[in-house]
Coordinates of C-alpha atoms and ligand atoms in Angstrom, one line a residue:
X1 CA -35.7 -7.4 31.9
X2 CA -33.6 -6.0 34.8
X3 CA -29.5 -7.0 34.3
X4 CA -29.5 -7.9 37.5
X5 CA -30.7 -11.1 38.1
X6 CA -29.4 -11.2 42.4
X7 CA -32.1 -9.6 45.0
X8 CA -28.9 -8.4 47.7
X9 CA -27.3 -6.3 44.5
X10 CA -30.6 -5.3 43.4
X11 CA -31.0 -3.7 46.7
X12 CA -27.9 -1.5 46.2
X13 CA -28.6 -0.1 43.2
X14 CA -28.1 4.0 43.8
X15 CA -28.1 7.0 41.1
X16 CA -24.7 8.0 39.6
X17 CA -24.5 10.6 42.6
X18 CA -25.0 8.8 45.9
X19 CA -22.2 6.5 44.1
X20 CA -19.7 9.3 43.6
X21 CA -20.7 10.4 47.2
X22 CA -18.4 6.9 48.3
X23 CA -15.5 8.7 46.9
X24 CA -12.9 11.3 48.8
X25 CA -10.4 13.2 48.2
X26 CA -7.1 11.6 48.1
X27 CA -8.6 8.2 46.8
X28 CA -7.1 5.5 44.7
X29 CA -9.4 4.4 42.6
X30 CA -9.6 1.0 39.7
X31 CA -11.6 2.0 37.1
X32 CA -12.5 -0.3 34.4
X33 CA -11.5 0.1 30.6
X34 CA -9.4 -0.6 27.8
X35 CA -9.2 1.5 24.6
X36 CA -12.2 3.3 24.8
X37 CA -14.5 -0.2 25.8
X38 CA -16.2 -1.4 29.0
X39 CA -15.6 1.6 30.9
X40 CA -18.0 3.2 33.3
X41 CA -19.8 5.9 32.1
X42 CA -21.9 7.5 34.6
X43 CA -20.3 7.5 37.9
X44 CA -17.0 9.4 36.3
X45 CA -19.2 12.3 35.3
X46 CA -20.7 12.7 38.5
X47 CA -17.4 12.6 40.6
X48 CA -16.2 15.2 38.3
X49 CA -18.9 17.0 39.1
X50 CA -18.4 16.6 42.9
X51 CA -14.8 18.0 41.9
X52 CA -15.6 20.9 40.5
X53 CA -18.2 21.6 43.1
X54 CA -15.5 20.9 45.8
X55 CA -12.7 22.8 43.9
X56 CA -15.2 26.1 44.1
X57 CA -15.8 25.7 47.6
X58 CA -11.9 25.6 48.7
X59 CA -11.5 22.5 48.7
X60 CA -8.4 20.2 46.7
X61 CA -10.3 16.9 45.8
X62 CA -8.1 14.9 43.7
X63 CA -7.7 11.3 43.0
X64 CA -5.8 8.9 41.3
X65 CA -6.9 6.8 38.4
X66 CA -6.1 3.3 37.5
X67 CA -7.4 1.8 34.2
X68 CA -7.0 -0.9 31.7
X69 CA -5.9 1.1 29.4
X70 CA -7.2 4.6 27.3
X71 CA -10.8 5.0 28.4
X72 CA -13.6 7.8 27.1
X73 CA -14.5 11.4 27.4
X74 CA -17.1 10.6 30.3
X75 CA -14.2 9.5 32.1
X76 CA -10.8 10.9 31.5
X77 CA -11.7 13.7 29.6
X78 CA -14.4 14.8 32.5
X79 CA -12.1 14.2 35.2
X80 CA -8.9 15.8 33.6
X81 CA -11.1 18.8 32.5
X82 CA -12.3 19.2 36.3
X83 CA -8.7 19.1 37.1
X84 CA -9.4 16.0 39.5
X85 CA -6.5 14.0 38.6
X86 CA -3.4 13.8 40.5
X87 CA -2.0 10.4 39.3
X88 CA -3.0 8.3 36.3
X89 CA -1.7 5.2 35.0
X90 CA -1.0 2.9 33.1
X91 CA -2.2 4.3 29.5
X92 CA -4.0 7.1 28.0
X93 CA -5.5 8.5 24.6
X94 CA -8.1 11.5 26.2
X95 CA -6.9 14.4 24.7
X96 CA -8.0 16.8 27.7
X97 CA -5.8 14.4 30.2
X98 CA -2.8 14.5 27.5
X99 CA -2.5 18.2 27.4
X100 CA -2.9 18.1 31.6
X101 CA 0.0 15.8 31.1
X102 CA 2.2 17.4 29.8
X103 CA 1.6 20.8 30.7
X104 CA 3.5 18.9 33.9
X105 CA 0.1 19.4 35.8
X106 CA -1.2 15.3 36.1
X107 CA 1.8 12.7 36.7
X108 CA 1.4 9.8 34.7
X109 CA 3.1 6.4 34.9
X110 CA 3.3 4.6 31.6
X111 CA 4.3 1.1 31.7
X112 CA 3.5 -2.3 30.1
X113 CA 0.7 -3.4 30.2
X114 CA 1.0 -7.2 31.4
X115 CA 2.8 -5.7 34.3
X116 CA -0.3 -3.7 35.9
X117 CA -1.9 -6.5 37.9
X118 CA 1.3 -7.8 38.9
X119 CA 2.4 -4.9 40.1
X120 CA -0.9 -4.1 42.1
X121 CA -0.9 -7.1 43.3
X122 CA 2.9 -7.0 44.8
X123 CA 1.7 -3.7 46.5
X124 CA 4.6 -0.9 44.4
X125 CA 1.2 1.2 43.9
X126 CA -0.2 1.7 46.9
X127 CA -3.5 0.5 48.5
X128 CA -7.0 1.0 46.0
X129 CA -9.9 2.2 47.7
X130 CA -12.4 1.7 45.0
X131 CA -13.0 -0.1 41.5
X132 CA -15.7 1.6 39.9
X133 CA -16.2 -1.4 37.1
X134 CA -18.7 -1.6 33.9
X135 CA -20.2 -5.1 33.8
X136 CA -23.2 -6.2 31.6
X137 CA -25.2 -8.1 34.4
X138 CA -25.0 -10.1 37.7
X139 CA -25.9 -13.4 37.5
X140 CA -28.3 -15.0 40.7
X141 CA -25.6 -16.6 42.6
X142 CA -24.1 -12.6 42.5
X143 CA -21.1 -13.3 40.3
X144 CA -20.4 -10.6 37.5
X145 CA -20.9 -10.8 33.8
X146 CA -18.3 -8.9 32.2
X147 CA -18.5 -5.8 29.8
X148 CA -16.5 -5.3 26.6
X149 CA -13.5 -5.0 27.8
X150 CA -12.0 -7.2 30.4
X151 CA -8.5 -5.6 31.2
X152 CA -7.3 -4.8 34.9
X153 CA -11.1 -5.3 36.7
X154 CA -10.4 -8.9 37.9
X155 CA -7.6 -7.2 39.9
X156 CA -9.4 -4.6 40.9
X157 CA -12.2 -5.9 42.1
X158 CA -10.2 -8.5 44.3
X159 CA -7.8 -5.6 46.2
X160 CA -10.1 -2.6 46.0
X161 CA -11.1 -2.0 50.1
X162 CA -14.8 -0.8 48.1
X163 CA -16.4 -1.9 44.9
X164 CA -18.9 0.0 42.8
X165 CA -20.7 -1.4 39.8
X166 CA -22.2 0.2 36.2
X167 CA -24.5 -2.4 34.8
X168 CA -24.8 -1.4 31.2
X169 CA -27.9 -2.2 29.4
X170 CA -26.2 -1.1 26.0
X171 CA -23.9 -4.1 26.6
X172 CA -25.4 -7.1 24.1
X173 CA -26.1 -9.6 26.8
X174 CA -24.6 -12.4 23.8
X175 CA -21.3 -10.8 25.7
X176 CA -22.1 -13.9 28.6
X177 CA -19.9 -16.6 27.8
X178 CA -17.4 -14.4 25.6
X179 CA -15.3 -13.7 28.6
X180 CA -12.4 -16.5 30.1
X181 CA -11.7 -14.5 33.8
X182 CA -8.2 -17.2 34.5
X183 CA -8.0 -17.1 39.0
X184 CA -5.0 -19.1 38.5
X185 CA -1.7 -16.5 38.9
X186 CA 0.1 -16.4 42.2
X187 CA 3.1 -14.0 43.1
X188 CA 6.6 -15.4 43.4
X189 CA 7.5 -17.9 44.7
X190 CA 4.5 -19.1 44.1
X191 CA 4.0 -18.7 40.1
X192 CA 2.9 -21.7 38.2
X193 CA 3.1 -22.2 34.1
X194 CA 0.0 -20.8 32.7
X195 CA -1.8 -23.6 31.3
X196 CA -2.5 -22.0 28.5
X197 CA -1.2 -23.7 25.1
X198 CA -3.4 -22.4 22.1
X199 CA -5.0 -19.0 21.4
X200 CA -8.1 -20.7 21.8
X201 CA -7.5 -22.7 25.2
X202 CA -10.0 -21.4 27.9
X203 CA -8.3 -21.5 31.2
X204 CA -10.7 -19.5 33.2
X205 CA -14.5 -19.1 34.0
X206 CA -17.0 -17.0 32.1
X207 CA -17.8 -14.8 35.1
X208 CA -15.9 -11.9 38.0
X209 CA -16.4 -13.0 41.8
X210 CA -16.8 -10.2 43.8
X211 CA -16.9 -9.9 47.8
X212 CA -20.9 -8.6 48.0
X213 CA -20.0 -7.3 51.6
X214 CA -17.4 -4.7 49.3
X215 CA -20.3 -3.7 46.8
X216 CA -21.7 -0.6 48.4
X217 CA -23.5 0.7 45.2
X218 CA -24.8 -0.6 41.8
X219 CA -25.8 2.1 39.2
X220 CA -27.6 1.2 36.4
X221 CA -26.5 2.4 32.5
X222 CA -27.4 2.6 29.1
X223 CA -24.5 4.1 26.8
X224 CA -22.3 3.2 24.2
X225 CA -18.7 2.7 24.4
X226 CA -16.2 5.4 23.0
X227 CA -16.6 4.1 19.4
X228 CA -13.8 5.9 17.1
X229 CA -14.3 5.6 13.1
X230 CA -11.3 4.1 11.7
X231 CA -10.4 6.4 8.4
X232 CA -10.4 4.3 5.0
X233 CA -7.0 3.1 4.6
X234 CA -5.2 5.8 2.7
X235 CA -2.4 4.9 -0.3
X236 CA 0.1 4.7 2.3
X237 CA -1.5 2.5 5.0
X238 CA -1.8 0.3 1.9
X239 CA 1.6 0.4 1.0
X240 CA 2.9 -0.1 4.7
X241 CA 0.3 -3.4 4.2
X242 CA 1.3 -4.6 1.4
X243 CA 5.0 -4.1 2.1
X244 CA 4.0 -6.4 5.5
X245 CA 2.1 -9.3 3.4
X246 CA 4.6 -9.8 1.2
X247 CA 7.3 -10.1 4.0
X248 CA 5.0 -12.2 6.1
X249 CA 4.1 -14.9 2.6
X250 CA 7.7 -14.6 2.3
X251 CA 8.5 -15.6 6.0
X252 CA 6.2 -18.0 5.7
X253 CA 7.8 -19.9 2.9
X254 CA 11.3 -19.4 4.4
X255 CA 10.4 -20.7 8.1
X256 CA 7.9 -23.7 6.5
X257 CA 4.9 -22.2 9.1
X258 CA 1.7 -23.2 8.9
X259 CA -1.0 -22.0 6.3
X260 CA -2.8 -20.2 9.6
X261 CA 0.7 -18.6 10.1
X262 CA 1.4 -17.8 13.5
X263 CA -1.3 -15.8 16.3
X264 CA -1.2 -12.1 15.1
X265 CA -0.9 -9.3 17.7
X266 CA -2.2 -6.0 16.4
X267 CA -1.8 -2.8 17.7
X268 CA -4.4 0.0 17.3
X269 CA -5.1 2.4 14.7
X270 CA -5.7 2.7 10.8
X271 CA -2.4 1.4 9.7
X272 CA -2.7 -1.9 11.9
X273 CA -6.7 -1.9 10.8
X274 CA -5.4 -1.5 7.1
X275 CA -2.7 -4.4 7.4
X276 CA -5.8 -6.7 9.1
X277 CA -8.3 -5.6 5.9
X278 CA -5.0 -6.9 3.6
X279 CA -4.6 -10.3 5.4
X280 CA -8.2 -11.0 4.2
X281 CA -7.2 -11.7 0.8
X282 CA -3.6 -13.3 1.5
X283 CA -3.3 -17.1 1.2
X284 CA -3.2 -17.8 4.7
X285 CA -6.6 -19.6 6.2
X286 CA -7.6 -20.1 10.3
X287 CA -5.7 -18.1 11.5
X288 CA -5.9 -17.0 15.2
X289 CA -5.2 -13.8 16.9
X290 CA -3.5 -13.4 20.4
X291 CA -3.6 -10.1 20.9
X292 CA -4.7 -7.1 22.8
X293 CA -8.2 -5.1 20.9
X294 CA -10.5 -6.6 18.4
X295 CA -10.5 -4.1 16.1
X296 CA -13.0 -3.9 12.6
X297 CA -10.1 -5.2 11.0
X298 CA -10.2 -8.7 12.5
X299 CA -14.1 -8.9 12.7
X300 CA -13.9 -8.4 9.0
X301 CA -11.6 -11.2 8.5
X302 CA -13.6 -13.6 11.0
X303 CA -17.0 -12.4 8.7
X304 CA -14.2 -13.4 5.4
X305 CA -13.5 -17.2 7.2
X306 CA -9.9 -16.0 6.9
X307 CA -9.4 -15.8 11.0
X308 CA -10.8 -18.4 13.0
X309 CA -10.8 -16.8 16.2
X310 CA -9.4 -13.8 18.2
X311 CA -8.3 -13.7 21.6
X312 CA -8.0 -10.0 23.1
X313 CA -8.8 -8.3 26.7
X314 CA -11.0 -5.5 24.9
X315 CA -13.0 -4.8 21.4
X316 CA -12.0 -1.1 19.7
X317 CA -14.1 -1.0 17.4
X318 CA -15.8 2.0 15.3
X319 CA -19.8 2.8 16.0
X320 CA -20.9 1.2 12.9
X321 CA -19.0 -2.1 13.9
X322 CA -20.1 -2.1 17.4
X323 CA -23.5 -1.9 16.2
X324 CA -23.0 -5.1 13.6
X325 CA -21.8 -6.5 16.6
X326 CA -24.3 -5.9 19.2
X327 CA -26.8 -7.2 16.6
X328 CA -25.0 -9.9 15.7
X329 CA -22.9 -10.9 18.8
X330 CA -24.3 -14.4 18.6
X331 CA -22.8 -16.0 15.7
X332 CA -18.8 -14.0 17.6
X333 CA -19.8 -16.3 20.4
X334 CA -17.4 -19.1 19.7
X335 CA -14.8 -17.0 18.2
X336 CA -14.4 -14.5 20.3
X337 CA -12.2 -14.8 23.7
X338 CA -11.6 -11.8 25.9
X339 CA -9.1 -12.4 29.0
X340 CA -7.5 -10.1 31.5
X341 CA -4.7 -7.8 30.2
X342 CA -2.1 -9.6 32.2
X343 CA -3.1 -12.9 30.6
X344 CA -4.1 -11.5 26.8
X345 CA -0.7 -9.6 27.1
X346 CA 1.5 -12.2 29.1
X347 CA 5.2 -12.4 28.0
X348 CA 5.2 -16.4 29.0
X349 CA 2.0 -17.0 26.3
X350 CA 3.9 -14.1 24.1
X351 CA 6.5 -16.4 23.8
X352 CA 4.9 -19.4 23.9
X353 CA 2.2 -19.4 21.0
X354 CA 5.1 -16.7 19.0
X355 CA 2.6 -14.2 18.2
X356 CA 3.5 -11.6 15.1
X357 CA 3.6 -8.5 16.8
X358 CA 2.7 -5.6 14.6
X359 CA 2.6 -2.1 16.1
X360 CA 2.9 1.6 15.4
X361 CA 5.9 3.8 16.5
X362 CA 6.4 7.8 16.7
X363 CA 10.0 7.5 15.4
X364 CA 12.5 4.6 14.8
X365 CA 16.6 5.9 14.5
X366 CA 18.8 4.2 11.7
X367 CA 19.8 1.6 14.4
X368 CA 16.3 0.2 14.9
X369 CA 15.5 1.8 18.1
X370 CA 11.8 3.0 18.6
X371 CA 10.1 5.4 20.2
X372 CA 6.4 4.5 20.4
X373 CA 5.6 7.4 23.0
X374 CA 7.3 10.8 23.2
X375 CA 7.1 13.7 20.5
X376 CA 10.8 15.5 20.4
X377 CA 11.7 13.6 23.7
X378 CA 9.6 14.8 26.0
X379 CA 6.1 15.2 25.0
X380 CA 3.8 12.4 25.5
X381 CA 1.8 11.2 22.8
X382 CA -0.6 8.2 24.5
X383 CA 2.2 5.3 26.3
X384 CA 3.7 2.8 25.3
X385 CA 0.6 0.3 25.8
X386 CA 1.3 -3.7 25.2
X387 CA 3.6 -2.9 22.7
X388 CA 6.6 -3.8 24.6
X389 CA 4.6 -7.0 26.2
X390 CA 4.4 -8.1 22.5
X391 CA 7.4 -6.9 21.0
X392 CA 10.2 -8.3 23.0
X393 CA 8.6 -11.7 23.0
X394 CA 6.8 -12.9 20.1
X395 CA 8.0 -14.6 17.2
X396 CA 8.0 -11.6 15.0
X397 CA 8.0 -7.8 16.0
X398 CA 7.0 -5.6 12.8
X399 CA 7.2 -2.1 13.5
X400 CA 5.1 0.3 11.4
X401 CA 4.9 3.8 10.9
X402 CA 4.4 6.5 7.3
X403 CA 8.0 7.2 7.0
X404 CA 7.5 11.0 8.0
X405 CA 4.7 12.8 9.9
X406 CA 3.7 16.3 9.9
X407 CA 2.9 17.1 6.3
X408 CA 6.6 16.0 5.7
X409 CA 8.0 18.3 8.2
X410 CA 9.3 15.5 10.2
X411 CA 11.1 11.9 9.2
X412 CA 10.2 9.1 11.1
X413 CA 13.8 7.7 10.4
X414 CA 16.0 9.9 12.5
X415 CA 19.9 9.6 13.5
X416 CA 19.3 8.8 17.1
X417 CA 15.4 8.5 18.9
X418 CA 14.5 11.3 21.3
X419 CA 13.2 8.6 23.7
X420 CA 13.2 5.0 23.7
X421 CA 10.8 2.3 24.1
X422 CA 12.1 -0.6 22.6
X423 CA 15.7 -0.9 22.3
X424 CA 16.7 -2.3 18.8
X425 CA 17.1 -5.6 20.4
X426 CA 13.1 -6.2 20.6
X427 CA 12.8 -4.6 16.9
X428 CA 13.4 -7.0 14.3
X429 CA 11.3 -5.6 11.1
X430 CA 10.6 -1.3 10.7
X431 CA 7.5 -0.9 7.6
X432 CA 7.0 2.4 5.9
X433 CA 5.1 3.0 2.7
X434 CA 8.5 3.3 1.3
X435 CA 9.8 -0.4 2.2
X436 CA 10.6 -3.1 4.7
X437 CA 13.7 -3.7 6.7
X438 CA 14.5 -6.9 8.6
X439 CA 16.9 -6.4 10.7
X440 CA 17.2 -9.6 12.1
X441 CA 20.6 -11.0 12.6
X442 CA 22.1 -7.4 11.6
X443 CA 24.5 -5.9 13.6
X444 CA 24.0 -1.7 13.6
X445 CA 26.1 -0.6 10.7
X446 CA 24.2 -3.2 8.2
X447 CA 20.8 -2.4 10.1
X448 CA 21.3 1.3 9.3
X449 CA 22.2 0.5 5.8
X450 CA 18.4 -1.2 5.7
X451 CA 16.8 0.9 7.4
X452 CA 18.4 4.2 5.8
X453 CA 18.0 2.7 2.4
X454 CA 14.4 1.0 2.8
X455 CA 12.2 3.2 5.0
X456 CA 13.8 6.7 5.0
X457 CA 11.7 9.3 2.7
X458 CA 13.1 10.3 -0.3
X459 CA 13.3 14.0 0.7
X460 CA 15.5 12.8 3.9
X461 CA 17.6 9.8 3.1
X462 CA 20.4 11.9 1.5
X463 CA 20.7 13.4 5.4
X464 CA 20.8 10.5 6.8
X465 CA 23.4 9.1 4.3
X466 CA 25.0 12.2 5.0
X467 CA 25.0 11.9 8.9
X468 CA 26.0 8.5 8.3
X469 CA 29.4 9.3 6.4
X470 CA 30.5 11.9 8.4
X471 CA 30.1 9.4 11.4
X472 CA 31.6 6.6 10.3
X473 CA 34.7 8.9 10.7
X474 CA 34.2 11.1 13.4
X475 CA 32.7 8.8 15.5
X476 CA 34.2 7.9 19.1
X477 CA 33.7 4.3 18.0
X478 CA 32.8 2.3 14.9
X479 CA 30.6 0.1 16.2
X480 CA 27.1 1.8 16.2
X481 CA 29.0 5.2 14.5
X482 CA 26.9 8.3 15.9
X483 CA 28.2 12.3 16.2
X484 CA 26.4 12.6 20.0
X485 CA 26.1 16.7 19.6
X486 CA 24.5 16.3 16.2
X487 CA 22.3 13.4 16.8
X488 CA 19.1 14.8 18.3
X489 CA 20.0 18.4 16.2
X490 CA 17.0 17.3 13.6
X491 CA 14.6 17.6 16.4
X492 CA 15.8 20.9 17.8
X493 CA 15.5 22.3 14.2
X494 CA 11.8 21.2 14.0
X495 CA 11.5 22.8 17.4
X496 CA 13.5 25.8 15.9
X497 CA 12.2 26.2 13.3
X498 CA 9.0 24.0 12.3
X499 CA 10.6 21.5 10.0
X500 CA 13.7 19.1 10.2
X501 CA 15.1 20.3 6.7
X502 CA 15.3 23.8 7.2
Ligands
LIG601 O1 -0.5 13.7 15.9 O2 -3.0 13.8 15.6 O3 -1.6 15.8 16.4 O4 -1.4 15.0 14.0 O5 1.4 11.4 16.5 O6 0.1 9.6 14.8 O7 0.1 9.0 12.4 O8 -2.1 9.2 13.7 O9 -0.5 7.3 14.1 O10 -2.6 6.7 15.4 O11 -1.1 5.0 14.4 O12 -0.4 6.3 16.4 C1 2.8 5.3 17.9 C2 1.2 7.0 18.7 C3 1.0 6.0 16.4 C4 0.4 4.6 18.4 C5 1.4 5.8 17.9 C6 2.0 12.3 15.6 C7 1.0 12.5 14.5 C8 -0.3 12.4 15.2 C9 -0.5 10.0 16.0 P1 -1.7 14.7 15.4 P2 -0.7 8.8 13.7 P3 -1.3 6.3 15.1 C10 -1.6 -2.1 21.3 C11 -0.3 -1.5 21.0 C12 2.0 2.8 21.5 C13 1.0 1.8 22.1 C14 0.9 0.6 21.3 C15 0.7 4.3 19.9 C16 0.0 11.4 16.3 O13 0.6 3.5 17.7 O14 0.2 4.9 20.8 O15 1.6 0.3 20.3 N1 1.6 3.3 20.1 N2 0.0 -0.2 21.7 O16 1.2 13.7 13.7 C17 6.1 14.0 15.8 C18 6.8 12.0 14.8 C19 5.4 11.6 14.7 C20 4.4 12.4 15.3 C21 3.5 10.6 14.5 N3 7.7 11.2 14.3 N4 7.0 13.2 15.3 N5 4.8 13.6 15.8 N6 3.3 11.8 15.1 N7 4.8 10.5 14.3 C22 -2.7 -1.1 21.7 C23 -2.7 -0.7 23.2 O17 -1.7 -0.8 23.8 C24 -3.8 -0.1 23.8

């Protein structure tokens, strides 16, 4: 049975081709996404192909890329590989586009991730011309069912001057009713409280509107989302895990919270997934997530009874789970809520509900300051995503990372970061395998002492005590003691020479 259910969209439904044909060189365009979810998969691959095609006739056809967040091969990688991207932003994990990146030949604006709409919306970006945006059906009355992810498409299917749709057939239709699409945000002056109180309030309506007169083409899919496998959690993802379960059983007592704790935020990757497959046997019960990506992790722990529900604005979950969950989508249907990126990641609900934020970092330096983006200060690894959304504002912000990278060629513990995303202020707790520091209420020399003493690898503590002497004398002044020409020296020698000791 066709996915879309209204005649006046059926009647625009074009191959990938004749849709790409809609877009021109110089173009803005809103694509839909978020971590490798809900992003379109055909129209992409056959703009890239107009690229190339125009690129060996003479001509420069570029355009800039908006997203949720990281999206697939199909898209990224095929337009960054057909050198067709002059701007992207706000997030990105294709490996094709990274190396584009920062070989200095793509600009790239990394920022938060709440602030995307916003921003769109005030007008700082510039006008979009199109939203090419994955849905998984149009009703009859012509509003959109949404996809699995939800991120920026809202937005950009309200400002985009043109709109064109990918109806996925891949997409379990048991997504319909998953989604909670909140019209309710206003720019300032105008801003009202978000009503939202609970990570299970639904504020919103299940469905996109869209202006049909903007629609001018409506291609028909059937493909599976980027699914990455999420390695088994290794010895040290299950340290760093059990190192955050006993702090968080431990806060728990201390702060008399609830058995369901507090909403957990969760970033991405096996670490995070690892700390979610721990929390399944901890002696916390309904909990609730407020976070960004339903990941295996927290499906696992919904399946266990131990999470009761998990509000996101995208799933990231590997093929074998996305395949559970297309076959079992029905029995997710009342647990699941998926909600625009600037409302799943808003600072004011952050706050609000104080969500434990737990996320991954490249590098944190002995005064808690991390660096969740840039290798050796300049290279980009992916952005800094909602981390900052979640870490300034929630309750808790856990910062986790295997305390050196590199086949131990490189500490994640350095003297001073070589970029930094969140300023020690937003980090209260840094997790490696080898220990916990919380750092709240520290001031820097006593944070360093922690964080030195608690996370550093064995094979590069006695440095950093080292450093830390010699500065606590030499140092300009004594309140956050540093040796500025010899704090980023560990990173020049890896750059020198291939490893930070030698
Ligand atoms: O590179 O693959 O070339 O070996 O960085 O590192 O260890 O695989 O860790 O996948 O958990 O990613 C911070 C990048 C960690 C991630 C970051 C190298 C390492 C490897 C990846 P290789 P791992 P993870 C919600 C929250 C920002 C966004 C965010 C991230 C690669 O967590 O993108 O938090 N965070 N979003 O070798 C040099 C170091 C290094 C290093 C790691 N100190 N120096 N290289 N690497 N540490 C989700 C969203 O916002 C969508």
């Amino acid at each position: 049975m066709s996915r879309i259910a209204n005649k006046s969209f059926r009647a625009k439904i074009v191959d990938a081709e004749t849709a790409a044909s809609f877009i021109h060189h110089g173009d803005t365009i809103g694509m839909s996404g978020f971590t490798g979810s809900g992003y379109p998969k055909a129209v992409p691959g056959a703009l890239a192909a107009r690229i190339e095609a125009g690129h060996a006739a003479g001509d420069p056809f570029k355009v800039r890329v908006w997203s949720g967040a990281s999206t697939g091969p199909e898209l990224d990688g095929a337009l960054a590989k057909a050198d067709g991207i002059e701007f992207r932003m706000p997030y990105n994990s294709d490996p094709i586009a990274r190396q584009k990146i920062n070989a200095g030949e793509m600009d790239y604006f990394d920022m938060h991730l709440s602030q995307v709409a916003p921003m769109a919306w005030e007008g700082f970006l510039g006008p979009l011309d199109t939203a090419v945006i994955e849905i998984s059906g149009i009703t009859p009355e012509g509003d959109l069912i949404p996809s699995s992810s939800v991120g920026n498409n809202k937005t950009w299917l309200d400002i985009a001057d043109k709109v064109i749709l990918e109806v996925n057939a891949w997409q379990t239709p048991m997504l319909d009713g998953m989604h909670d699409i909140y019209y309710g945000t206003a720019l300032p002056p105008n801003r009202v409280p978000i009503p939202l109180l609970k990570s299970d309030d639904r504020i919103g309506q299940p469905h996109f509107r869209v202006d049909p007169d903007k629609v001018v083409a409506v291609v028909e899919t059937e493909a599976p989302d980027r699914n990455a496998p999420f390695s088994p959690p290794d010895a040290t993802a299950e340290a760093i895990a059990g190192h955050i379960l006993e702090f968080l059983k431990w806060e728990a007592r201390r702060a008399g919270l609830p058995p369901s704790l507090l909403p957990l935020q969760s970033g991405v990757g096996n670490v995070p997934n690892a700390v979610m497959a721990g929390l399944i046997a901890a002696p916390f019960e309904q909990m609730t997530a407020f976070t960004e990506v339903i990941q295996d992790g927290m499906l696992d722990m919904i399946e266990s009874g131990t999470l009761r529900m998990a509000s996101a604005t995208a799933f990231s979950l590997s093929p074998d789970r996305a395949a559970f969950f297309n076959d079992n989508a029905e029995r997710y249907r009342d647990k699941l809520i998926l909600r625009p990126q600037d409302i799943s990641n808003n600072p004011e609900l952050v706050r609000r509900l104080g969500c434990i934020a737990m996320n991954g970092l490249i590098e944190a330096d002995i005064y808690g300051n991390v660096n969740s983006t840039h290798i050796m200060g300049s290279k980009i690894q992916n952005g800094i995503g909602g981390s900052g959304d979640f870490a300034r504002n929630g309750y808790l912000s856990i910062f986790m990372t295997p305390s050196t990278a590199k086949g131990g060629a490189i500490s994640a513990i350095v003297p001073q970061v070589s970029h930094v995303d969140h300023i020690s202020q937003d980090v209260q707790v840094i997790v490696t395998e080898q220990g916990l520091a919380d750092l709240r209420g520290l001031p820097p020399r006593k944070r360093a002492d922690l964080i030195v003493e608690n996370c550093a690898h064995p094979a590069y503590r006695p440095m950093l005590q080292d450093y830390r002497a010699r500065a606590a004398s030499a140092s300009f002044g004594r309140h956050a003691p540093s040796i500025p020409g010899e704090a980023l020296s560990w990173h020049q020698r890896f750059m020198d020479t291939g490893d930070m000791k030698a």
